[in-house]
Amino acid sequence: MEGDSEKERAAVNLSRYALACHASGKPIKREDIRGPVMAGLNSRSFRPVFDLANAFLEEDFALKMVSLPQHEKKATRSDSANANASKTANRWVLQSVLPDEARERLDMVLAKDEKSILGFAAMVLSLIFVNNMSISHEQLVLYVRKLGPPACVFPAGEARDMSVAGVATDVHLESAAHAAIAYLARHSYLDKIALSSANGRQGFGETQATQQTADAEGESGVEYTWGPQAKVKLEMMDMARFIAAVSGQECTPDFIKAVGRACGQNISATGAAE
């Protein structure tokens, strides 16, 4: 018979696992929780352990586990038939529970690579945001080439091969753009969508999204939208403020309305889409 001590120990293990996933930029997966984290406990203990771990995280770190949305995909009859099954959350990320004013008062210290990655991701997501929340593969490659992705998104050693005699070649710039897009897709900031002949959308899903982007010819008929991580971590109002700051404009109500029209949403002051 399971006791409170076993559940509390599992909740502590889950809290540690969640923090480790957060530090490495990976989602918290249900199958990993059921394995080593909850060893010896039955499946009915999952929710009590999960809730207790969330309470520990919120009290000690002002964080909580929130479910990641499903990857973007085209709705089909089989999807509708399996709608109830898809409602079960299988992946989570940690999200701060501090109010905005409290976060603004904190002097957050980020590692250099973390700053570079977050800044680059925000720029890419803002371009998609003002393009009615989707962008073609060709356009995205062009924008990423102009932005110049940070070296930290490349595998170890690959960044050193991105230039010749200190001057980046066109081939290297193209390769760097593909590698950077694949990095953002692998970390669920982007979702890759295949366009059908009827202009519908069909998601590649997690497996294909994590694969290295191939050549441009093989990506024709593909576009990108915000991935699960972006949807969880970024409010629309936050993105409107970011775009205003980058463009050097005041984030006035008129500016917010203009940004909302560009992304196809009515953005409220609370950050939600109306």
Coordinates of C-alpha atoms in Angstrom, one line a residue:
M1 CA 0.0 0.0 0.0
E2 CA 1.3 3.4 -1.0
G3 CA 1.9 5.9 1.8
D4 CA 2.3 9.6 1.9
S5 CA 6.0 9.3 2.3
E6 CA 6.4 7.4 -1.0
K7 CA 4.3 10.0 -2.8
E8 CA 6.2 12.9 -1.2
R9 CA 9.5 11.3 -2.2
A10 CA 8.2 10.9 -5.8
A11 CA 7.0 14.6 -5.8
V12 CA 10.5 15.7 -4.7
N13 CA 12.0 13.6 -7.5
L14 CA 9.6 15.1 -10.0
S15 CA 10.4 18.6 -8.9
R16 CA 14.1 17.9 -9.4
Y17 CA 13.5 16.3 -12.8
A18 CA 11.3 19.3 -13.9
L19 CA 14.1 21.8 -12.9
A20 CA 16.7 19.7 -14.8
C21 CA 14.5 19.7 -17.9
H22 CA 14.0 23.5 -17.5
A23 CA 17.8 24.1 -17.3
S24 CA 18.4 22.0 -20.4
G25 CA 15.5 23.6 -22.4
K26 CA 13.7 20.3 -22.8
P27 CA 10.0 19.5 -22.1
I28 CA 8.9 17.4 -19.1
K29 CA 7.5 14.1 -20.6
R30 CA 4.9 11.9 -19.1
E31 CA 6.7 8.7 -20.0
D32 CA 9.8 9.9 -18.1
I33 CA 7.7 10.7 -15.0
R34 CA 6.1 7.3 -15.0
G35 CA 9.5 5.6 -15.3
P36 CA 12.3 6.4 -12.8
V37 CA 10.4 9.3 -11.1
M38 CA 7.4 7.3 -10.0
A39 CA 9.0 3.8 -9.7
G40 CA 7.0 1.6 -7.3
L41 CA 3.8 3.7 -7.5
N42 CA 0.7 2.9 -9.5
S43 CA -0.8 5.0 -12.2
R44 CA -3.5 6.4 -9.9
S45 CA -0.8 8.2 -8.0
F46 CA 0.3 10.3 -11.0
R47 CA -2.1 13.3 -10.4
P48 CA -1.5 13.5 -6.6
V49 CA 2.3 13.3 -7.1
F50 CA 2.1 15.8 -9.9
D51 CA 0.0 18.3 -7.9
L52 CA 2.3 18.0 -4.9
A53 CA 5.4 18.5 -7.0
N54 CA 3.8 21.6 -8.5
A55 CA 3.1 22.9 -5.0
F56 CA 6.8 22.4 -4.1
L57 CA 7.9 24.2 -7.2
E58 CA 5.6 27.1 -6.7
E59 CA 6.5 27.6 -3.0
D60 CA 10.3 27.3 -3.4
F61 CA 10.9 28.5 -6.9
A62 CA 7.8 30.5 -8.0
L63 CA 7.4 28.1 -10.9
K64 CA 4.7 25.7 -12.0
M65 CA 4.4 23.0 -14.7
V66 CA 2.0 23.9 -17.5
S67 CA 1.1 21.7 -20.3
L68 CA 2.4 22.3 -23.8
P69 CA -0.2 22.6 -26.6
Q70 CA -0.3 20.0 -29.2
H71 CA 1.7 20.5 -32.4
E72 CA -0.2 22.3 -35.1
K73 CA -1.9 19.9 -37.5
K74 CA -4.7 19.7 -40.0
A75 CA -8.0 18.5 -38.5
T76 CA -9.3 15.2 -39.9
R77 CA -12.2 12.9 -39.1
S78 CA -9.8 10.5 -37.2
D79 CA -8.6 13.5 -35.2
S80 CA -12.1 14.3 -34.2
A81 CA -12.8 10.8 -33.2
N82 CA -9.7 10.8 -31.0
A83 CA -10.4 14.3 -29.6
N84 CA -10.8 13.0 -26.0
A85 CA -7.5 11.1 -26.1
S86 CA -5.7 14.2 -27.3
K87 CA -6.9 16.2 -24.4
T88 CA -4.5 14.3 -22.1
A89 CA -1.4 16.3 -21.5
N90 CA 1.8 14.5 -22.2
R91 CA 4.4 17.3 -22.0
W92 CA 4.9 20.2 -19.7
V93 CA 7.3 23.2 -19.2
L94 CA 8.0 25.3 -16.2
Q95 CA 6.5 28.8 -16.1
S96 CA 6.9 31.6 -13.6
V97 CA 4.0 32.4 -11.3
L98 CA 5.4 35.8 -10.3
P99 CA 3.3 38.8 -11.3
D100 CA 4.6 41.0 -14.0
E101 CA 5.5 43.8 -11.6
A102 CA 7.6 41.5 -9.5
R103 CA 9.5 40.1 -12.5
E104 CA 10.2 43.6 -13.7
R105 CA 11.8 44.5 -10.3
L106 CA 14.1 41.4 -10.4
D107 CA 17.6 41.9 -11.8
M108 CA 17.6 38.7 -13.9
V109 CA 21.0 37.3 -14.8
L110 CA 21.1 35.1 -17.8
A111 CA 24.0 33.3 -19.3
K112 CA 25.4 34.7 -22.5
D113 CA 24.2 31.8 -24.7
E114 CA 20.8 31.9 -23.1
K115 CA 20.5 35.6 -23.8
S116 CA 21.5 35.0 -27.4
I117 CA 19.1 32.1 -28.0
L118 CA 16.1 33.9 -26.4
G119 CA 16.8 37.1 -28.3
F120 CA 17.2 35.2 -31.6
A121 CA 14.0 33.2 -30.9
A122 CA 12.0 36.3 -30.1
M123 CA 13.1 38.0 -33.3
V124 CA 12.1 35.0 -35.4
L125 CA 8.8 34.6 -33.6
S126 CA 8.0 38.3 -34.0
L127 CA 8.5 38.1 -37.8
I128 CA 6.0 35.2 -37.8
F129 CA 3.7 37.1 -35.5
V130 CA 3.4 40.1 -37.8
N131 CA 2.9 37.8 -40.8
N132 CA -0.5 36.6 -39.8
M133 CA 1.1 33.9 -37.6
S134 CA 2.7 31.9 -40.5
I135 CA 5.6 32.2 -42.8
S136 CA 6.9 30.2 -45.7
H137 CA 10.1 28.2 -45.5
E138 CA 11.8 30.4 -48.1
Q139 CA 10.9 33.6 -46.4
L140 CA 12.0 32.3 -43.0
V141 CA 15.4 31.3 -44.4
L142 CA 15.8 34.7 -45.9
Y143 CA 15.0 36.5 -42.7
V144 CA 17.2 34.2 -40.6
R145 CA 20.1 34.8 -42.9
K146 CA 19.7 38.5 -42.4
L147 CA 19.4 38.2 -38.7
G148 CA 22.5 36.0 -38.4
P149 CA 21.8 33.2 -35.9
P150 CA 24.0 33.0 -32.8
A151 CA 26.8 30.4 -32.9
C152 CA 25.4 28.7 -29.8
V153 CA 22.5 27.2 -31.8
F154 CA 24.9 25.0 -33.8
P155 CA 26.3 21.6 -32.7
A156 CA 29.7 21.8 -31.1
G157 CA 32.4 22.5 -33.7
E158 CA 30.0 23.3 -36.5
A159 CA 30.1 27.1 -35.8
R160 CA 33.8 27.1 -36.5
D161 CA 33.0 25.8 -40.1
M162 CA 30.6 28.6 -40.8
S163 CA 33.2 31.0 -42.1
V164 CA 36.2 30.9 -44.3
A165 CA 39.1 33.3 -43.5
G166 CA 36.7 35.2 -41.3
V167 CA 34.2 35.9 -44.1
A168 CA 31.0 33.9 -44.2
T169 CA 30.2 32.5 -47.7
D170 CA 26.8 32.3 -49.2
V171 CA 26.8 28.5 -48.8
H172 CA 27.7 28.8 -45.1
L173 CA 25.0 31.5 -44.5
E174 CA 22.4 29.2 -46.1
S175 CA 23.6 26.2 -44.0
A176 CA 23.5 28.3 -40.9
A177 CA 20.0 29.5 -41.5
H178 CA 18.7 25.9 -42.0
A179 CA 20.6 24.7 -38.8
A180 CA 19.1 27.6 -36.8
I181 CA 15.5 26.9 -38.0
A182 CA 16.0 23.2 -37.2
Y183 CA 17.2 24.2 -33.7
L184 CA 14.1 26.3 -33.0
A185 CA 11.8 23.5 -34.3
R186 CA 13.7 20.9 -32.2
H187 CA 13.1 23.0 -29.1
S188 CA 9.4 23.5 -30.0
Y189 CA 9.6 27.2 -30.6
L190 CA 8.5 26.5 -34.2
D191 CA 6.0 24.1 -35.8
K192 CA 6.6 23.0 -39.4
I193 CA 3.4 22.8 -41.4
A194 CA 3.0 21.0 -44.8
L195 CA 0.6 22.8 -47.1
S196 CA -1.8 20.5 -49.0
S197 CA -2.8 21.2 -52.6
A198 CA -6.1 22.6 -51.2
N199 CA -4.1 25.2 -49.1
G200 CA -4.9 23.3 -45.9
R201 CA -2.4 22.6 -43.2
Q202 CA -1.0 19.3 -42.1
G203 CA 1.5 19.2 -39.2
F204 CA 4.6 17.1 -39.5
G205 CA 4.4 16.3 -35.9
E206 CA 7.1 16.1 -33.3
T207 CA 9.3 13.5 -35.0
Q208 CA 9.6 15.4 -38.3
A209 CA 9.9 18.8 -36.6
T210 CA 13.0 17.6 -34.7
Q211 CA 14.8 16.5 -37.9
Q212 CA 17.5 18.6 -39.5
T213 CA 16.1 20.8 -42.2
A214 CA 17.0 19.5 -45.6
D215 CA 17.7 21.5 -48.8
A216 CA 15.4 24.3 -49.9
E217 CA 14.0 22.3 -52.8
G218 CA 12.8 19.6 -50.4
E219 CA 11.0 22.2 -48.3
S220 CA 8.8 23.7 -50.9
G221 CA 5.2 23.9 -49.8
V222 CA 6.2 24.2 -46.2
E223 CA 5.5 27.0 -43.7
Y224 CA 6.2 27.7 -40.1
T225 CA 4.1 28.9 -37.2
W226 CA 4.6 29.3 -33.4
G227 CA 5.4 26.0 -31.7
P228 CA 4.1 24.8 -28.3
Q229 CA 7.0 26.4 -26.3
A230 CA 6.3 29.8 -27.9
K231 CA 2.6 29.6 -27.2
V232 CA 3.2 28.8 -23.5
K233 CA 6.0 31.2 -22.8
L234 CA 4.9 34.3 -24.8
E235 CA 1.7 36.3 -24.3
M236 CA 0.5 38.3 -27.3
M237 CA 0.8 41.5 -25.4
D238 CA 4.4 40.7 -24.5
M239 CA 5.2 40.2 -28.2
A240 CA 3.5 43.6 -29.0
R241 CA 5.7 45.3 -26.4
F242 CA 8.8 43.5 -27.8
I243 CA 8.0 44.6 -31.4
A244 CA 7.4 48.2 -30.2
A245 CA 10.8 48.2 -28.3
V246 CA 12.7 46.8 -31.3
S247 CA 11.1 49.2 -33.7
G248 CA 11.6 52.2 -31.4
Q249 CA 7.9 53.0 -31.1
E250 CA 5.6 53.6 -28.2
C251 CA 3.3 50.7 -27.4
T252 CA 0.2 52.7 -27.7
P253 CA -3.4 51.4 -28.1
D254 CA -3.2 52.3 -31.8
F255 CA 0.1 50.4 -32.1
I256 CA -1.3 47.4 -30.4
K257 CA -4.3 47.4 -32.8
A258 CA -2.0 47.6 -35.8
V259 CA 0.1 44.7 -34.5
G260 CA -3.1 42.8 -33.8
R261 CA -4.3 43.3 -37.4
A262 CA -0.9 42.0 -38.7
C263 CA -1.2 38.8 -36.6
G264 CA -4.9 38.3 -37.3
Q265 CA -5.9 38.7 -33.6
N266 CA -7.5 41.4 -31.4
I267 CA -5.0 41.8 -28.6
S268 CA -6.4 42.8 -25.2
A269 CA -4.5 44.7 -22.5
T270 CA -4.2 41.4 -20.5
G271 CA -2.3 39.8 -23.4
A272 CA -5.0 37.4 -24.5
A273 CA -6.5 37.2 -27.9
E274 CA -10.1 38.2 -28.1

